[in-house]
PDB file of C-alpha atoms and ligand atoms in Angstrom:
ATOM      1  CA  MET A   1     166.734  96.045  86.968  1.00  0.00           C
ATOM      2  CA  ARG A   2     169.010  99.382  85.761  1.00  0.00           C
ATOM      3  CA  ASN A   3     170.199  97.233  82.578  1.00  0.00           C
ATOM      4  CA  LEU A   4     166.070  96.241  81.683  1.00  0.00           C
ATOM      5  CA  ILE A   5     165.634  99.800  82.379  1.00  0.00           C
ATOM      6  CA  LEU A   6     168.061 101.369  80.215  1.00  0.00           C
ATOM      7  CA  TYR A   7     167.615  98.822  77.310  1.00  0.00           C
ATOM      8  CA  LEU A   8     163.837  99.875  77.741  1.00  0.00           C
ATOM      9  CA  GLY A   9     164.891 103.932  77.122  1.00  0.00           C
ATOM     10  CA  VAL A  10     166.832 103.040  74.429  1.00  0.00           C
ATOM     11  CA  PHE A  11     163.615 101.457  72.961  1.00  0.00           C
ATOM     12  CA  LEU A  12     161.722 103.621  73.537  1.00  0.00           C
ATOM     13  CA  PHE A  13     164.060 106.173  72.549  1.00  0.00           C
ATOM     14  CA  ALA A  14     164.090 104.705  68.884  1.00  0.00           C
ATOM     15  CA  GLY A  15     160.238 104.201  68.698  1.00  0.00           C
ATOM     16  CA  LEU A  16     160.438 108.245  69.077  1.00  0.00           C
ATOM     17  CA  MET A  17     163.406 108.733  66.386  1.00  0.00           C
ATOM     18  CA  ASN A  18     161.353 106.352  64.081  1.00  0.00           C
ATOM     19  CA  ALA A  19     158.104 107.536  64.335  1.00  0.00           C
ATOM     20  CA  GLN A  20     159.541 112.078  64.575  1.00  0.00           C
ATOM     21  CA  GLU A  21     161.592 110.874  60.671  1.00  0.00           C
ATOM     22  CA  LEU A  22     158.028 111.555  58.823  1.00  0.00           C
ATOM     23  CA  LYS A  23     157.673 114.854  57.729  1.00  0.00           C
ATOM     24  CA  VAL A  24     153.931 116.550  56.794  1.00  0.00           C
ATOM     25  CA  ILE A  25     153.820 116.325  52.823  1.00  0.00           C
ATOM     26  CA  LYS A  26     152.272 119.446  52.026  1.00  0.00           C
ATOM     27  CA  LEU A  27     149.864 117.530  48.416  1.00  0.00           C
ATOM     28  CA  ASP A  28     150.475 119.662  45.756  1.00  0.00           C
ATOM     29  CA  ALA A  29     147.228 121.359  43.822  1.00  0.00           C
ATOM     30  CA  PRO A  30     144.925 118.541  43.178  1.00  0.00           C
ATOM     31  CA  ASP A  31     143.544 119.255  39.514  1.00  0.00           C
ATOM     32  CA  LYS A  32     139.601 119.972  40.389  1.00  0.00           C
ATOM     33  CA  THR A  33     139.215 119.758  35.979  1.00  0.00           C
ATOM     34  CA  GLY A  34     139.876 117.450  34.094  1.00  0.00           C
ATOM     35  CA  GLY A  35     139.146 113.812  33.212  1.00  0.00           C
ATOM     36  CA  LYS A  36     136.828 112.144  31.553  1.00  0.00           C
ATOM     37  CA  PRO A  37     133.443 112.535  31.544  1.00  0.00           C
ATOM     38  CA  VAL A  38     131.070 111.430  34.972  1.00  0.00           C
ATOM     39  CA  LEU A  39     129.440 108.440  33.109  1.00  0.00           C
ATOM     40  CA  LYS A  40     132.196 107.359  30.933  1.00  0.00           C
ATOM     41  CA  VAL A  41     134.268 107.335  34.558  1.00  0.00           C
ATOM     42  CA  ILE A  42     130.871 105.314  35.481  1.00  0.00           C
ATOM     43  CA  ALA A  43     130.801 103.294  33.258  1.00  0.00           C
ATOM     44  CA  ASP A  44     134.397 102.338  33.206  1.00  0.00           C
ATOM     45  CA  ARG A  45     134.314 101.775  37.057  1.00  0.00           C
ATOM     46  CA  LYS A  46     135.484  97.766  38.462  1.00  0.00           C
ATOM     47  CA  SER A  47     137.274  96.410  41.516  1.00  0.00           C
ATOM     48  CA  ASP A  48     141.326  95.783  40.475  1.00  0.00           C
ATOM     49  CA  ARG A  49     142.758  93.957  42.214  1.00  0.00           C
ATOM     50  CA  GLU A  50     146.187  93.814  40.615  1.00  0.00           C
ATOM     51  CA  PHE A  51     148.569  96.050  41.084  1.00  0.00           C
ATOM     52  CA  ALA A  52     152.199  97.517  39.637  1.00  0.00           C
ATOM     53  CA  THR A  53     154.653  98.371  42.873  1.00  0.00           C
ATOM     54  CA  ASP A  54     155.526 101.547  41.707  1.00  0.00           C
ATOM     55  CA  LYS A  55     154.889 104.997  43.964  1.00  0.00           C
ATOM     56  CA  LEU A  56     151.376 107.332  42.913  1.00  0.00           C
ATOM     57  CA  LYS A  57     152.847 110.329  41.469  1.00  0.00           C
ATOM     58  CA  SER A  58     151.772 113.235  43.468  1.00  0.00           C
ATOM     59  CA  LYS A  59     149.330 115.214  41.625  1.00  0.00           C
ATOM     60  CA  ASP A  60     148.069 111.999  41.399  1.00  0.00           C
ATOM     61  CA  LEU A  61     147.233 110.944  44.799  1.00  0.00           C
ATOM     62  CA  SER A  62     146.517 114.589  45.299  1.00  0.00           C
ATOM     63  CA  THR A  63     143.483 115.378  43.316  1.00  0.00           C
ATOM     64  CA  LEU A  64     142.396 111.644  44.296  1.00  0.00           C
ATOM     65  CA  LEU A  65     142.562 112.887  47.608  1.00  0.00           C
ATOM     66  CA  TRP A  66     140.963 115.996  47.216  1.00  0.00           C
ATOM     67  CA  ALA A  67     137.970 113.883  45.586  1.00  0.00           C
ATOM     68  CA  ALA A  68     137.863 111.007  48.399  1.00  0.00           C
ATOM     69  CA  ASN A  69     136.542 113.322  50.821  1.00  0.00           C
ATOM     70  CA  GLY A  70     137.948 117.490  49.862  1.00  0.00           C
ATOM     71  CA  ILE A  71     136.950 120.991  50.832  1.00  0.00           C
ATOM     72  CA  ASN A  72     134.883 121.412  47.753  1.00  0.00           C
ATOM     73  CA  ARG A  73     132.775 124.744  49.040  1.00  0.00           C
ATOM     74  CA  ALA A  74     134.439 127.566  49.774  1.00  0.00           C
ATOM     75  CA  ASP A  75     132.295 127.483  53.454  1.00  0.00           C
ATOM     76  CA  GLY A  76     134.501 123.988  54.283  1.00  0.00           C
ATOM     77  CA  LYS A  77     131.661 121.604  53.004  1.00  0.00           C
ATOM     78  CA  ARG A  78     133.096 118.443  51.886  1.00  0.00           C
ATOM     79  CA  THR A  79     133.428 116.345  48.338  1.00  0.00           C
ATOM     80  CA  ALA A  80     131.823 113.157  50.099  1.00  0.00           C
ATOM     81  CA  PRO A  81     128.511 114.115  51.541  1.00  0.00           C
ATOM     82  CA  SER A  82     127.690 113.228  55.628  1.00  0.00           C
ATOM     83  CA  ALA A  83     124.908 113.198  57.851  1.00  0.00           C
ATOM     84  CA  ASN A  84     124.127 116.832  59.079  1.00  0.00           C
ATOM     85  CA  ASN A  85     127.246 117.324  57.448  1.00  0.00           C
ATOM     86  CA  ALA A  86     129.281 115.779  60.462  1.00  0.00           C
ATOM     87  CA  GLN A  87     132.356 115.201  58.582  1.00  0.00           C
ATOM     88  CA  ASP A  88     133.016 112.731  60.300  1.00  0.00           C
ATOM     89  CA  VAL A  89     134.924 110.364  57.897  1.00  0.00           C
ATOM     90  CA  ASP A  90     138.521 110.793  58.308  1.00  0.00           C
ATOM     91  CA  ILE A  91     141.445 108.832  55.854  1.00  0.00           C
ATOM     92  CA  TYR A  92     144.081 107.921  56.476  1.00  0.00           C
ATOM     93  CA  VAL A  93     146.955 107.415  54.051  1.00  0.00           C
ATOM     94  CA  ILE A  94     149.212 104.330  54.898  1.00  0.00           C
ATOM     95  CA  LEU A  95     152.605 104.570  52.560  1.00  0.00           C
ATOM     96  CA  GLU A  96     155.059 102.035  52.285  1.00  0.00           C
ATOM     97  CA  GLU A  97     157.094 104.122  54.872  1.00  0.00           C
ATOM     98  CA  GLY A  98     154.525 105.240  57.244  1.00  0.00           C
ATOM     99  CA  ALA A  99     151.184 106.069  57.923  1.00  0.00           C
ATOM    100  CA  TYR A 100     149.298 109.974  57.355  1.00  0.00           C
ATOM    101  CA  LEU A 101     146.283 111.853  58.257  1.00  0.00           C
ATOM    102  CA  TYR A 102     144.836 113.248  55.098  1.00  0.00           C
ATOM    103  CA  ASP A 103     144.056 117.241  56.266  1.00  0.00           C
ATOM    104  CA  PRO A 104     141.560 118.194  53.401  1.00  0.00           C
ATOM    105  CA  LYS A 105     141.718 122.344  55.517  1.00  0.00           C
ATOM    106  CA  GLU A 106     145.696 122.289  54.182  1.00  0.00           C
ATOM    107  CA  HIS A 107     145.554 119.414  51.691  1.00  0.00           C
ATOM    108  CA  ALA A 108     148.621 118.144  53.469  1.00  0.00           C
ATOM    109  CA  LEU A 109     149.311 114.661  54.767  1.00  0.00           C
ATOM    110  CA  ASN A 110     150.599 114.734  58.881  1.00  0.00           C
ATOM    111  CA  PRO A 111     152.885 112.353  59.797  1.00  0.00           C
ATOM    112  CA  ILE A 112     151.223 109.109  62.328  1.00  0.00           C
ATOM    113  CA  ALA A 113     153.351 106.893  62.977  1.00  0.00           C
ATOM    114  CA  ALA A 114     156.863 105.379  60.548  1.00  0.00           C
ATOM    115  CA  GLY A 115     156.876 102.117  59.294  1.00  0.00           C
ATOM    116  CA  ASP A 116     155.298  99.954  56.692  1.00  0.00           C
ATOM    117  CA  TYR A 117     151.404  99.015  57.709  1.00  0.00           C
ATOM    118  CA  ARG A 118     150.354  97.785  54.068  1.00  0.00           C
ATOM    119  CA  ALA A 119     149.956  93.707  55.970  1.00  0.00           C
ATOM    120  CA  ALA A 120     148.164  95.242  58.273  1.00  0.00           C
ATOM    121  CA  VAL A 121     145.668  96.959  56.022  1.00  0.00           C
ATOM    122  CA  ALA A 122     145.424  93.449  53.924  1.00  0.00           C
ATOM    123  CA  GLY A 123     144.998  91.501  56.550  1.00  0.00           C
ATOM    124  CA  GLY A 124     145.079  87.788  56.446  1.00  0.00           C
ATOM    125  CA  GLY A 125     144.337  87.189  53.200  1.00  0.00           C
ATOM    126  CA  GLN A 126     144.828  89.214  50.109  1.00  0.00           C
ATOM    127  CA  ALA A 127     148.876  89.577  49.987  1.00  0.00           C
ATOM    128  CA  PHE A 128     147.886  91.632  46.756  1.00  0.00           C
ATOM    129  CA  VAL A 129     147.052  94.821  48.906  1.00  0.00           C
ATOM    130  CA  LYS A 130     150.708  94.726  49.513  1.00  0.00           C
ATOM    131  CA  ASP A 131     152.070  95.388  46.035  1.00  0.00           C
ATOM    132  CA  ALA A 132     148.945  98.573  46.353  1.00  0.00           C
ATOM    133  CA  PRO A 133     151.828 101.642  46.879  1.00  0.00           C
ATOM    134  CA  VAL A 134     148.869 103.842  49.104  1.00  0.00           C
ATOM    135  CA  SER A 135     146.034 102.407  50.583  1.00  0.00           C
ATOM    136  CA  LEU A 136     143.626 104.452  51.987  1.00  0.00           C
ATOM    137  CA  VAL A 137     141.890 103.936  55.535  1.00  0.00           C
ATOM    138  CA  LEU A 138     138.509 104.993  56.138  1.00  0.00           C
ATOM    139  CA  VAL A 139     137.557 105.852  59.589  1.00  0.00           C
ATOM    140  CA  SER A 140     134.376 107.424  61.288  1.00  0.00           C
ATOM    141  CA  ASP A 141     134.633 109.090  64.595  1.00  0.00           C
ATOM    142  CA  LEU A 142     131.631 108.603  65.658  1.00  0.00           C
ATOM    143  CA  THR A 143     131.756 111.185  68.015  1.00  0.00           C
ATOM    144  CA  ARG A 144     131.347 113.708  65.324  1.00  0.00           C
ATOM    145  CA  LEU A 145     127.921 112.435  64.261  1.00  0.00           C
ATOM    146  CA  SER A 146     126.901 111.668  68.337  1.00  0.00           C
ATOM    147  CA  LYS A 147     127.446 112.633  72.094  1.00  0.00           C
ATOM    148  CA  GLU A 148     126.797 109.536  72.773  1.00  0.00           C
ATOM    149  CA  PRO A 149     127.418 107.128  70.305  1.00  0.00           C
ATOM    150  CA  ASN A 150     125.638 103.831  70.271  1.00  0.00           C
ATOM    151  CA  GLU A 151     125.222 101.115  67.131  1.00  0.00           C
ATOM    152  CA  GLY A 152     122.829 103.371  65.028  1.00  0.00           C
ATOM    153  CA  THR A 153     125.616 105.808  64.781  1.00  0.00           C
ATOM    154  CA  LYS A 154     127.640 103.108  64.360  1.00  0.00           C
ATOM    155  CA  LEU A 155     125.690 102.604  61.038  1.00  0.00           C
ATOM    156  CA  THR A 156     125.493 105.795  59.976  1.00  0.00           C
ATOM    157  CA  GLY A 157     129.463 106.170  59.969  1.00  0.00           C
ATOM    158  CA  ALA A 158     129.445 103.194  58.038  1.00  0.00           C
ATOM    159  CA  VAL A 159     126.939 105.330  55.135  1.00  0.00           C
ATOM    160  CA  ASP A 160     129.765 108.538  55.274  1.00  0.00           C
ATOM    161  CA  VAL A 161     132.754 105.908  54.829  1.00  0.00           C
ATOM    162  CA  GLY A 162     130.587 104.213  52.360  1.00  0.00           C
ATOM    163  CA  ILE A 163     129.654 107.096  50.162  1.00  0.00           C
ATOM    164  CA  VAL A 164     133.490 108.485  50.494  1.00  0.00           C
ATOM    165  CA  SER A 165     135.083 104.529  49.630  1.00  0.00           C
ATOM    166  CA  GLN A 166     132.681 105.344  46.259  1.00  0.00           C
ATOM    167  CA  ASN A 167     134.063 108.890  45.475  1.00  0.00           C
ATOM    168  CA  ILE A 168     137.568 106.911  45.917  1.00  0.00           C
ATOM    169  CA  ASN A 169     136.531 104.498  43.486  1.00  0.00           C
ATOM    170  CA  ILE A 170     135.511 106.720  40.609  1.00  0.00           C
ATOM    171  CA  ALA A 171     138.381 108.254  41.048  1.00  0.00           C
ATOM    172  CA  ALA A 172     140.026 106.322  40.462  1.00  0.00           C
ATOM    173  CA  ALA A 173     139.064 105.389  37.625  1.00  0.00           C
ATOM    174  CA  GLY A 174     138.613 108.637  35.947  1.00  0.00           C
ATOM    175  CA  LEU A 175     142.419 108.572  36.846  1.00  0.00           C
ATOM    176  CA  GLY A 176     143.194 105.626  35.574  1.00  0.00           C
ATOM    177  CA  LEU A 177     143.571 103.763  38.961  1.00  0.00           C
ATOM    178  CA  TYR A 178     142.974 100.793  39.822  1.00  0.00           C
ATOM    179  CA  THR A 179     141.091 100.316  43.190  1.00  0.00           C
ATOM    180  CA  VAL A 180     138.876  97.687  45.302  1.00  0.00           C
ATOM    181  CA  PRO A 181     136.944  98.569  48.202  1.00  0.00           C
ATOM    182  CA  ARG A 182     137.984  96.287  51.033  1.00  0.00           C
ATOM    183  CA  GLY A 183     136.270  95.621  54.086  1.00  0.00           C
ATOM    184  CA  SER A 184     138.453  93.598  55.022  1.00  0.00           C
ATOM    185  CA  MET A 185     141.752  94.478  57.734  1.00  0.00           C
ATOM    186  CA  ASN A 186     143.616  93.798  60.823  1.00  0.00           C
ATOM    187  CA  LYS A 187     141.540  96.205  62.380  1.00  0.00           C
ATOM    188  CA  ASP A 188     143.416  95.500  66.230  1.00  0.00           C
ATOM    189  CA  GLU A 189     146.625  95.896  64.071  1.00  0.00           C
ATOM    190  CA  LEU A 190     145.519  99.607  62.593  1.00  0.00           C
ATOM    191  CA  LYS A 191     143.712 101.048  65.764  1.00  0.00           C
ATOM    192  CA  LYS A 192     147.109 100.593  67.629  1.00  0.00           C
ATOM    193  CA  VAL A 193     148.829 101.618  64.793  1.00  0.00           C
ATOM    194  CA  LEU A 194     146.427 104.425  63.807  1.00  0.00           C
ATOM    195  CA  LYS A 195     145.946 105.006  67.482  1.00  0.00           C
ATOM    196  CA  LEU A 196     141.920 105.356  66.987  1.00  0.00           C
ATOM    197  CA  LYS A 197     139.490 105.397  69.941  1.00  0.00           C
ATOM    198  CA  ASP A 198     136.779 102.531  70.328  1.00  0.00           C
ATOM    199  CA  THR A 199     134.807 105.467  68.879  1.00  0.00           C
ATOM    200  CA  HIS A 200     136.646 105.179  65.420  1.00  0.00           C
ATOM    201  CA  TYR A 201     134.960 102.459  63.887  1.00  0.00           C
ATOM    202  CA  ILE A 202     137.154 101.532  61.014  1.00  0.00           C
ATOM    203  CA  GLY A 203     134.724 100.411  58.324  1.00  0.00           C
ATOM    204  CA  LEU A 204     136.263  99.965  54.693  1.00  0.00           C
ATOM    205  CA  ASN A 205     139.503 100.987  53.013  1.00  0.00           C
ATOM    206  CA  ASN A 206     140.817 101.178  49.315  1.00  0.00           C
ATOM    207  CA  PRO A 207     144.056 100.473  48.386  1.00  0.00           C
ATOM    208  CA  VAL A 208     145.249 102.138  44.830  1.00  0.00           C
ATOM    209  CA  GLY A 209     147.474 101.782  42.338  1.00  0.00           C
ATOM    210  CA  TYR A 210     148.541 101.697  38.720  1.00  0.00           C
ATOM    211  CA  PRO A 211     147.282  98.649  36.865  1.00  0.00           C
ATOM    212  CA  LYS A 212     150.323  95.634  36.940  1.00  0.00           C
ATOM    213  CA  LYS A 213     150.846  95.669  33.370  1.00  0.00           C
TER     214      LYS A 213
HETATM  215  C1  FMN B 301     130.897  96.738  51.557  1.00  0.00           C
HETATM  216  C2  FMN B 301     131.510  96.315  51.059  1.00  0.00           C
HETATM  217  C3  FMN B 301     133.379  95.441  50.958  1.00  0.00           C
HETATM  218  C4  FMN B 301     134.054  95.003  50.255  1.00  0.00           C
HETATM  219  N1  FMN B 301     135.631  94.031  50.514  1.00  0.00           N
HETATM  220  C5  FMN B 301     135.690  93.210  50.134  1.00  0.00           C
HETATM  221  C6  FMN B 301     136.811  92.703  50.383  1.00  0.00           C
HETATM  222  O1  FMN B 301     137.075  92.567  51.654  1.00  0.00           O
HETATM  223  N2  FMN B 301     138.364  91.768  49.777  1.00  0.00           N
HETATM  224  C7  FMN B 301     138.161  92.016  48.178  1.00  0.00           C
HETATM  225  O2  FMN B 301     138.864  91.764  47.524  1.00  0.00           O
HETATM  226  N3  FMN B 301     136.650  92.995  47.570  1.00  0.00           N
HETATM  227  C8  FMN B 301     135.185  93.264  48.777  1.00  0.00           C
HETATM  228  N4  FMN B 301     134.887  94.607  47.826  1.00  0.00           N
HETATM  229  C9  FMN B 301     134.555  94.295  46.669  1.00  0.00           C
HETATM  230  C10 FMN B 301     133.630  93.085  46.680  1.00  0.00           C
HETATM  231  O3  FMN B 301     133.800  92.219  46.108  1.00  0.00           O
HETATM  232  C11 FMN B 301     132.915  94.289  44.441  1.00  0.00           C
HETATM  233  O4  FMN B 301     132.708  95.233  44.933  1.00  0.00           O
HETATM  234  C12 FMN B 301     132.230  93.101  43.848  1.00  0.00           C
HETATM  235  O5  FMN B 301     132.854  91.683  43.557  1.00  0.00           O
HETATM  236  C13 FMN B 301     131.264  93.835  43.036  1.00  0.00           C
HETATM  237  O6  FMN B 301     133.105  94.039  41.401  1.00  0.00           O
HETATM  238  P1  FMN B 301     133.149  94.848  41.399  1.00  0.00           P
HETATM  239  O7  FMN B 301     132.962  96.204  41.944  1.00  0.00           O
HETATM  240  O8  FMN B 301     134.589  95.273  39.601  1.00  0.00           O
HETATM  241  O9  FMN B 301     131.976  95.961  40.450  1.00  0.00           O
HETATM  242  C14 FMN B 301     133.838  94.907  48.926  1.00  0.00           C
HETATM  243  C15 FMN B 301     133.301  95.558  47.783  1.00  0.00           C
HETATM  244  C16 FMN B 301     132.087  96.577  49.591  1.00  0.00           C
HETATM  245  C17 FMN B 301     130.865  97.398  48.752  1.00  0.00           C
END
């Protein structure tokens, strides 16, 4: 019994140390003016599924997240519209070294869990997701839409998620990045890793990377 308690203690301590290894990542200033004309970007938008494994340049990650659902006005409103300005969609950023939550106010990534969870984003059938250096998991916090979320609330959350995903699709096309919006993923595992509640709706994910040469 004493040995069991000792083992459990070591195990829990190791887990705690692991999570503490990750630090807040302060993102560069996003590029808010560059890129191709918007209609050219829309003309180029497509789903791509063959990624180079190279990490994203920090400026590209910064611009992508800002375009996805960052703050674009002095009153705190966002690049993506949301029902009643509920701002219900959070972006979880899955990197090789760990899972983070995008903080639009600080334009930073806050650590959630150390470890490589790209396989959870891939789910059962689409191994190409594990090549992408970044996956963005889009989650609607339904409690920001309603005090008592129901199926209708989930629909609204799904719409809000879809808009953020399209911002990612468009920004990726403008930045010369590959992405694909995906409904498939291992939601049970992601719920645990990202420490989500039943009132969080995991809607879509977008793996993102440079084109495979
Ligand atoms: C809600 C939604 C869910 C999707 N889920 C997946 C998916 O799980 N895996 C995948 O490879 N593509 C997925 N896609 C991408 C579609 O297959 C793709 O958009 C479609 O084939 C049209 O191709 P295009 O995006 O290049 O125009 C999804 C798209 C949407 C809008």
